[in-house]
């Protein structure tokens, strides 16, 4: 399904309609010809350098012609038409500097918004009563100029809930948990003074005309939306806004999925629109701290709390106290329990006396701490001035983001709880727009902005599903993007000669699993000889050892069982998903021994479909193919199968937010031509959180040790030495602001790698053509059918199965090959049906999905080795920590689809 260009396309370029997970829609894309050295693109940023530093490469223009293939269908989308009646208005940009009285900078978006709100209330006349939009940091925007270019204001902020009163200020700095005399108790409110300097911005964007609706103007409009939600007490996460009243999903472990909505202005071919979507973010479950720790550690007895884990989980969270209603930040835990932790308390005289936290609360507050007397205290003070509070008097405040990784169970609950039928989603979106009442926002009114109440209508097209072939020239029927092998064999089944099975799980009958898997393999054409050795069972006494010792012990058994013969395949039964064994096992097999392996966590009731799904992965990993596009064998895919073509998929996997784990870059490439169904992958580490792929070209002396060279060598080996004339690059995980990086950095490195490879092997006479396509799933455009008939029916945009269609947005940045929109959409559509791990079309092209799998799988090596901690210990302020390298894949598996 693809939104028709030029007929209300809400997201700037056509969007492919995808489903949830692997089952997906028929992707479509935006493509076309253009002069890459001169043209610009409506979707992207600025251009980049080409192979030489002298020539600038810019994103191509959107093609004038639109795609026409497919059956037309009318759709609704979650964009609301924006009318602009005051195109003569000018937005003015001012720089804001917030300082305390002592000259120190005042940081923090929450504090900044409070100060600026107070400034407007105090100095409205000095501002000519002009309302402004403040971004929470250093930017302030007005419609029309302020009556000054530079001015400084004194702002007094009073706050009764700050940690500067009550329990957070220890009397005399003696470490006590609260006020010790009546004088301090009377100090219910404190005043802080700020100096706020407002000056006209020195950049060229100091004056922003509304007439052009350029990106800078849209950014200001989005800042207005953020400010509007901040005034309503929302948690702000970029352009998504969350409140407790919107509801939540209990994910377990003391974590909630907090519901909210996304709201942002977007340029479209039909003008400006407001994109509104539902959104969910993870927050810490508010309430008693003790309850949170019990939930977080999945225990019922408070005396079993692991305080090392507790300190990590509570770090920097905010609490309110039940006895003083103060809001404070947790900085650590006490070293002793509440009834043992002492601090020096000042008496009315000059002396001090040591008193326990427990006794202090009994004497001062008449509180009998029955739940937390024998538990640690929270430290809400400073490292040199600790302030201790018993857990019992502390409540976690609402709307605090949870930024750690979710478990498999939590992710499943989040997906299930966030899923909505299209009709329910439409009603929720209309309600969110109505409740926000943007028409009442003063700055939007000054800009002449009015927002329609009805969802925009666009024209889409349903593309015909490609045909798939199985063994014996049988055609697989693919209704709604699904098929099965119930009566068919794999088109290229493998023969498994020497193989074995390993059992780390006490619950599974592995011998029965091996027997049934072999029988199912025969039905699919796979010849699996009997296991070369009996099932290798982990010894009972090893189950309490470290994962590394458990894996090493099992491999010693494997060596003894197989003697001098290395197994070609190992089936590994794990005790649970996300087991600590997984990463070490994969590393041992793939990097050290070159053994293809398949890990499974079998269900209690193993069905035939489960066995088929496992065999799909095994066959692909060992070099077979489960199905082929009929277009591959007949060479019917336009442009791609008329000339030697290699297809790349690229992605970067990052650690969880806040971690220092190295990022992992993966480059997947097609193996041979004319097939586009078989791939291989190369993987490297790079600096944490870095999105640009470093090692595409890495010249070391007279050799290239980069990722592209490995792909080219394997392609030549599988194509009888013929060089690719065309290179198609699919890149995942980048936003519009990073398009310039893809062209300037990554495409340049790829062309340099090809130029270097050509000079080494083909006398410098190899000049392939390039096409670069960005795939985006992290956006908020959704499609709906205009007339849902029944709330109980899915009524999704066909052929999605559940939830609401999540489309993929393809941006074409560069196109030497010269695709027409129809040709490119057909290629993208076909590449969604070559995913070998399942019997469904997927929501994004297979090379990108494979790159994501390869990066994520090899990233397990990194985290298990604690490579980030090792490297950071050698870092200095002068130079950053060196990025540790991953172990390279063994040559025996380097060209395999190990990631399937």
mmCIF file with all atom_site columns, N, CA and C in Angstrom, residues 618-656:
data_model
loop_
_atom_site.group_PDB
_atom_site.id
_atom_site.type_symbol
_atom_site.label_atom_id
_atom_site.label_alt_id
_atom_site.label_comp_id
_atom_site.label_asym_id
_atom_site.label_entity_id
_atom_site.label_seq_id
_atom_site.pdbx_PDB_ins_code
_atom_site.Cartn_x
_atom_site.Cartn_y
_atom_site.Cartn_z
_atom_site.occupancy
_atom_site.B_iso_or_equiv
_atom_site.pdbx_formal_charge
_atom_site.auth_seq_id
_atom_site.auth_comp_id
_atom_site.auth_asym_id
_atom_site.auth_atom_id
_atom_site.pdbx_PDB_model_num
ATOM 1   N N  . UNK A 1 618 ? 17.417 -22.696 10.388  1.00 0.00 ? 618 UNK A N  1
ATOM 2   C CA . UNK A 1 618 ? 18.549 -23.624 10.230  1.00 0.00 ? 618 UNK A CA 1
ATOM 3   C C  . UNK A 1 618 ? 18.937 -23.732 8.764   1.00 0.00 ? 618 UNK A C  1
ATOM 4   N N  . UNK A 1 619 ? 17.950 -23.870 7.890   1.00 0.00 ? 619 UNK A N  1
ATOM 5   C CA . UNK A 1 619 ? 18.239 -24.027 6.461   1.00 0.00 ? 619 UNK A CA 1
ATOM 6   C C  . UNK A 1 619 ? 18.940 -22.791 5.900   1.00 0.00 ? 619 UNK A C  1
ATOM 7   N N  . UNK A 1 620 ? 18.470 -21.603 6.301   1.00 0.00 ? 620 UNK A N  1
ATOM 8   C CA . UNK A 1 620 ? 19.084 -20.367 5.812   1.00 0.00 ? 620 UNK A CA 1
ATOM 9   C C  . UNK A 1 620 ? 20.504 -20.211 6.364   1.00 0.00 ? 620 UNK A C  1
ATOM 10  N N  . UNK A 1 621 ? 20.713 -20.530 7.636   1.00 0.00 ? 621 UNK A N  1
ATOM 11  C CA . UNK A 1 621 ? 22.039 -20.377 8.239   1.00 0.00 ? 621 UNK A CA 1
ATOM 12  C C  . UNK A 1 621 ? 23.072 -21.290 7.603   1.00 0.00 ? 621 UNK A C  1
ATOM 13  N N  . UNK A 1 622 ? 22.641 -22.456 7.197   1.00 0.00 ? 622 UNK A N  1
ATOM 14  C CA . UNK A 1 622 ? 23.577 -23.434 6.641   1.00 0.00 ? 622 UNK A CA 1
ATOM 15  C C  . UNK A 1 622 ? 23.750 -23.300 5.130   1.00 0.00 ? 622 UNK A C  1
ATOM 16  N N  . UNK A 1 623 ? 23.169 -22.242 4.547   1.00 0.00 ? 623 UNK A N  1
ATOM 17  C CA . UNK A 1 623 ? 23.415 -21.970 3.133   1.00 0.00 ? 623 UNK A CA 1
ATOM 18  C C  . UNK A 1 623 ? 22.286 -22.301 2.195   1.00 0.00 ? 623 UNK A C  1
ATOM 19  N N  . UNK A 1 624 ? 21.169 -22.794 2.712   1.00 0.00 ? 624 UNK A N  1
ATOM 20  C CA . UNK A 1 624 ? 20.036 -23.108 1.859   1.00 0.00 ? 624 UNK A CA 1
ATOM 21  C C  . UNK A 1 624 ? 19.142 -21.904 1.641   1.00 0.00 ? 624 UNK A C  1
ATOM 22  N N  . UNK A 1 625 ? 18.100 -22.097 0.846   1.00 0.00 ? 625 UNK A N  1
ATOM 23  C CA . UNK A 1 625 ? 17.071 -21.068 0.631   1.00 0.00 ? 625 UNK A CA 1
ATOM 24  C C  . UNK A 1 625 ? 15.710 -21.715 0.803   1.00 0.00 ? 625 UNK A C  1
ATOM 25  N N  . UNK A 1 626 ? 14.821 -21.030 1.484   1.00 0.00 ? 626 UNK A N  1
ATOM 26  C CA . UNK A 1 626 ? 13.505 -21.597 1.736   1.00 0.00 ? 626 UNK A CA 1
ATOM 27  C C  . UNK A 1 626 ? 12.541 -21.331 0.587   1.00 0.00 ? 626 UNK A C  1
ATOM 28  N N  . UNK A 1 627 ? 12.613 -20.137 0.035   1.00 0.00 ? 627 UNK A N  1
ATOM 29  C CA . UNK A 1 627 ? 11.771 -19.788 -1.110  1.00 0.00 ? 627 UNK A CA 1
ATOM 30  C C  . UNK A 1 627 ? 12.504 -18.753 -1.946  1.00 0.00 ? 627 UNK A C  1
ATOM 31  N N  . UNK A 1 628 ? 12.070 -18.593 -3.184  1.00 0.00 ? 628 UNK A N  1
ATOM 32  C CA . UNK A 1 628 ? 12.644 -17.600 -4.088  1.00 0.00 ? 628 UNK A CA 1
ATOM 33  C C  . UNK A 1 628 ? 11.524 -16.800 -4.733  1.00 0.00 ? 628 UNK A C  1
ATOM 34  N N  . UNK A 1 629 ? 11.796 -15.561 -5.004  1.00 0.00 ? 629 UNK A N  1
ATOM 35  C CA . UNK A 1 629 ? 10.867 -14.783 -5.802  1.00 0.00 ? 629 UNK A CA 1
ATOM 36  C C  . UNK A 1 629 ? 10.835 -15.335 -7.221  1.00 0.00 ? 629 UNK A C  1
ATOM 37  N N  . UNK A 1 630 ? 9.650  -15.435 -7.770  1.00 0.00 ? 630 UNK A N  1
ATOM 38  C CA . UNK A 1 630 ? 9.563  -15.867 -9.164  1.00 0.00 ? 630 UNK A CA 1
ATOM 39  C C  . UNK A 1 630 ? 10.257 -14.854 -10.069 1.00 0.00 ? 630 UNK A C  1
ATOM 40  N N  . UNK A 1 631 ? 10.238 -13.587 -9.641  1.00 0.00 ? 631 UNK A N  1
ATOM 41  C CA . UNK A 1 631 ? 10.904 -12.533 -10.412 1.00 0.00 ? 631 UNK A CA 1
ATOM 42  C C  . UNK A 1 631 ? 12.424 -12.700 -10.441 1.00 0.00 ? 631 UNK A C  1
ATOM 43  N N  . UNK A 1 632 ? 12.986 -13.386 -9.423  1.00 0.00 ? 632 UNK A N  1
ATOM 44  C CA . UNK A 1 632 ? 14.428 -13.628 -9.423  1.00 0.00 ? 632 UNK A CA 1
ATOM 45  C C  . UNK A 1 632 ? 14.811 -14.605 -10.533 1.00 0.00 ? 632 UNK A C  1
ATOM 46  N N  . UNK A 1 633 ? 14.065 -15.675 -10.646 1.00 0.00 ? 633 UNK A N  1
ATOM 47  C CA . UNK A 1 633 ? 14.399 -16.706 -11.628 1.00 0.00 ? 633 UNK A CA 1
ATOM 48  C C  . UNK A 1 633 ? 14.093 -16.249 -13.052 1.00 0.00 ? 633 UNK A C  1
ATOM 49  N N  . UNK A 1 634 ? 13.119 -15.357 -13.202 1.00 0.00 ? 634 UNK A N  1
ATOM 50  C CA . UNK A 1 634 ? 12.775 -14.878 -14.552 1.00 0.00 ? 634 UNK A CA 1
ATOM 51  C C  . UNK A 1 634 ? 13.427 -13.537 -14.866 1.00 0.00 ? 634 UNK A C  1
ATOM 52  N N  . UNK A 1 635 ? 14.206 -13.007 -13.876 1.00 0.00 ? 635 UNK A N  1
ATOM 53  C CA . UNK A 1 635 ? 14.884 -11.712 -14.044 1.00 0.00 ? 635 UNK A CA 1
ATOM 54  C C  . UNK A 1 635 ? 13.901 -10.612 -14.450 1.00 0.00 ? 635 UNK A C  1
ATOM 55  N N  . UNK A 1 636 ? 12.802 -10.529 -13.694 1.00 0.00 ? 636 UNK A N  1
ATOM 56  C CA . UNK A 1 636 ? 11.732 -9.598  -14.060 1.00 0.00 ? 636 UNK A CA 1
ATOM 57  C C  . UNK A 1 636 ? 11.703 -8.347  -13.198 1.00 0.00 ? 636 UNK A C  1
ATOM 58  N N  . UNK A 1 637 ? 12.619 -8.212  -12.231 1.00 0.00 ? 637 UNK A N  1
ATOM 59  C CA . UNK A 1 637 ? 12.631 -6.996  -11.421 1.00 0.00 ? 637 UNK A CA 1
ATOM 60  C C  . UNK A 1 637 ? 13.322 -5.897  -12.212 1.00 0.00 ? 637 UNK A C  1
ATOM 61  N N  . UNK A 1 638 ? 12.644 -4.805  -12.477 1.00 0.00 ? 638 UNK A N  1
ATOM 62  C CA . UNK A 1 638 ? 13.202 -3.762  -13.356 1.00 0.00 ? 638 UNK A CA 1
ATOM 63  C C  . UNK A 1 638 ? 14.558 -3.257  -12.865 1.00 0.00 ? 638 UNK A C  1
ATOM 64  N N  . UNK A 1 639 ? 15.481 -3.080  -13.818 1.00 0.00 ? 639 UNK A N  1
ATOM 65  C CA . UNK A 1 639 ? 16.808 -2.506  -13.610 1.00 0.00 ? 639 UNK A CA 1
ATOM 66  C C  . UNK A 1 639 ? 17.738 -3.390  -12.772 1.00 0.00 ? 639 UNK A C  1
ATOM 67  N N  . UNK A 1 640 ? 17.234 -3.988  -11.697 1.00 0.00 ? 640 UNK A N  1
ATOM 68  C CA . UNK A 1 640 ? 18.097 -4.751  -10.792 1.00 0.00 ? 640 UNK A CA 1
ATOM 69  C C  . UNK A 1 640 ? 18.586 -6.037  -11.433 1.00 0.00 ? 640 UNK A C  1
ATOM 70  N N  . UNK A 1 641 ? 17.715 -6.734  -12.114 1.00 0.00 ? 641 UNK A N  1
ATOM 71  C CA . UNK A 1 641 ? 18.096 -8.026  -12.679 1.00 0.00 ? 641 UNK A CA 1
ATOM 72  C C  . UNK A 1 641 ? 18.487 -7.921  -14.152 1.00 0.00 ? 641 UNK A C  1
ATOM 73  N N  . UNK A 1 642 ? 18.653 -6.703  -14.653 1.00 0.00 ? 642 UNK A N  1
ATOM 74  C CA . UNK A 1 642 ? 19.139 -6.517  -16.014 1.00 0.00 ? 642 UNK A CA 1
ATOM 75  C C  . UNK A 1 642 ? 20.636 -6.257  -16.037 1.00 0.00 ? 642 UNK A C  1
ATOM 76  N N  . UNK A 1 643 ? 21.189 -5.885  -14.868 1.00 0.00 ? 643 UNK A N  1
ATOM 77  C CA . UNK A 1 643 ? 22.628 -5.629  -14.768 1.00 0.00 ? 643 UNK A CA 1
ATOM 78  C C  . UNK A 1 643 ? 23.100 -6.123  -13.412 1.00 0.00 ? 643 UNK A C  1
ATOM 79  N N  . UNK A 1 644 ? 24.381 -6.528  -13.355 1.00 0.00 ? 644 UNK A N  1
ATOM 80  C CA . UNK A 1 644 ? 24.951 -7.029  -12.102 1.00 0.00 ? 644 UNK A CA 1
ATOM 81  C C  . UNK A 1 644 ? 24.714 -6.016  -10.975 1.00 0.00 ? 644 UNK A C  1
ATOM 82  N N  . UNK A 1 645 ? 24.051 -6.464  -9.909  1.00 0.00 ? 645 UNK A N  1
ATOM 83  C CA . UNK A 1 645 ? 23.670 -5.551  -8.833  1.00 0.00 ? 645 UNK A CA 1
ATOM 84  C C  . UNK A 1 645 ? 23.957 -6.186  -7.480  1.00 0.00 ? 645 UNK A C  1
ATOM 85  N N  . UNK A 1 646 ? 24.540 -5.399  -6.588  1.00 0.00 ? 646 UNK A N  1
ATOM 86  C CA . UNK A 1 646 ? 24.698 -5.812  -5.193  1.00 0.00 ? 646 UNK A CA 1
ATOM 87  C C  . UNK A 1 646 ? 23.847 -4.898  -4.343  1.00 0.00 ? 646 UNK A C  1
ATOM 88  N N  . UNK A 1 647 ? 23.172 -5.474  -3.336  1.00 0.00 ? 647 UNK A N  1
ATOM 89  C CA . UNK A 1 647 ? 22.262 -4.716  -2.464  1.00 0.00 ? 647 UNK A CA 1
ATOM 90  C C  . UNK A 1 647 ? 22.822 -4.726  -1.053  1.00 0.00 ? 647 UNK A C  1
ATOM 91  N N  . UNK A 1 648 ? 22.941 -3.533  -0.468  1.00 0.00 ? 648 UNK A N  1
ATOM 92  C CA . UNK A 1 648 ? 23.435 -3.395  0.900   1.00 0.00 ? 648 UNK A CA 1
ATOM 93  C C  . UNK A 1 648 ? 22.290 -3.002  1.836   1.00 0.00 ? 648 UNK A C  1
ATOM 94  N N  . UNK A 1 649 ? 22.370 -3.488  3.074   1.00 0.00 ? 649 UNK A N  1
ATOM 95  C CA . UNK A 1 649 ? 21.517 -3.019  4.156   1.00 0.00 ? 649 UNK A CA 1
ATOM 96  C C  . UNK A 1 649 ? 22.426 -2.637  5.311   1.00 0.00 ? 649 UNK A C  1
ATOM 97  N N  . UNK A 1 650 ? 22.236 -1.444  5.890   1.00 0.00 ? 650 UNK A N  1
ATOM 98  C CA . UNK A 1 650 ? 23.148 -0.956  6.919   1.00 0.00 ? 650 UNK A CA 1
ATOM 99  C C  . UNK A 1 650 ? 22.357 -0.458  8.137   1.00 0.00 ? 650 UNK A C  1
ATOM 100 N N  . UNK A 1 651 ? 22.873 -0.793  9.328   1.00 0.00 ? 651 UNK A N  1
ATOM 101 C CA . UNK A 1 651 ? 22.215 -0.364  10.563  1.00 0.00 ? 651 UNK A CA 1
ATOM 102 C C  . UNK A 1 651 ? 23.253 -0.302  11.673  1.00 0.00 ? 651 UNK A C  1
ATOM 103 N N  . UNK A 1 652 ? 22.966 0.483   12.717  1.00 0.00 ? 652 UNK A N  1
ATOM 104 C CA . UNK A 1 652 ? 23.823 0.586   13.893  1.00 0.00 ? 652 UNK A CA 1
ATOM 105 C C  . UNK A 1 652 ? 22.984 0.274   15.121  1.00 0.00 ? 652 UNK A C  1
ATOM 106 N N  . UNK A 1 653 ? 23.484 -0.636  15.969  1.00 0.00 ? 653 UNK A N  1
ATOM 107 C CA . UNK A 1 653 ? 22.809 -0.994  17.208  1.00 0.00 ? 653 UNK A CA 1
ATOM 108 C C  . UNK A 1 653 ? 23.503 -0.299  18.366  1.00 0.00 ? 653 UNK A C  1
ATOM 109 N N  . UNK A 1 654 ? 22.720 0.381   19.218  1.00 0.00 ? 654 UNK A N  1
ATOM 110 C CA . UNK A 1 654 ? 23.277 1.118   20.354  1.00 0.00 ? 654 UNK A CA 1
ATOM 111 C C  . UNK A 1 654 ? 22.903 0.439   21.662  1.00 0.00 ? 654 UNK A C  1
ATOM 112 N N  . UNK A 1 655 ? 23.682 0.723   22.707  1.00 0.00 ? 655 UNK A N  1
ATOM 113 C CA . UNK A 1 655 ? 23.343 0.252   24.032  1.00 0.00 ? 655 UNK A CA 1
ATOM 114 C C  . UNK A 1 655 ? 22.151 1.013   24.577  1.00 0.00 ? 655 UNK A C  1
ATOM 115 N N  . UNK A 1 656 ? 21.683 0.631   25.764  1.00 0.00 ? 656 UNK A N  1
ATOM 116 C CA . UNK A 1 656 ? 20.540 1.304   26.363  1.00 0.00 ? 656 UNK A CA 1
ATOM 117 C C  . UNK A 1 656 ? 20.915 2.745   26.696  1.00 0.00 ? 656 UNK A C  1
#
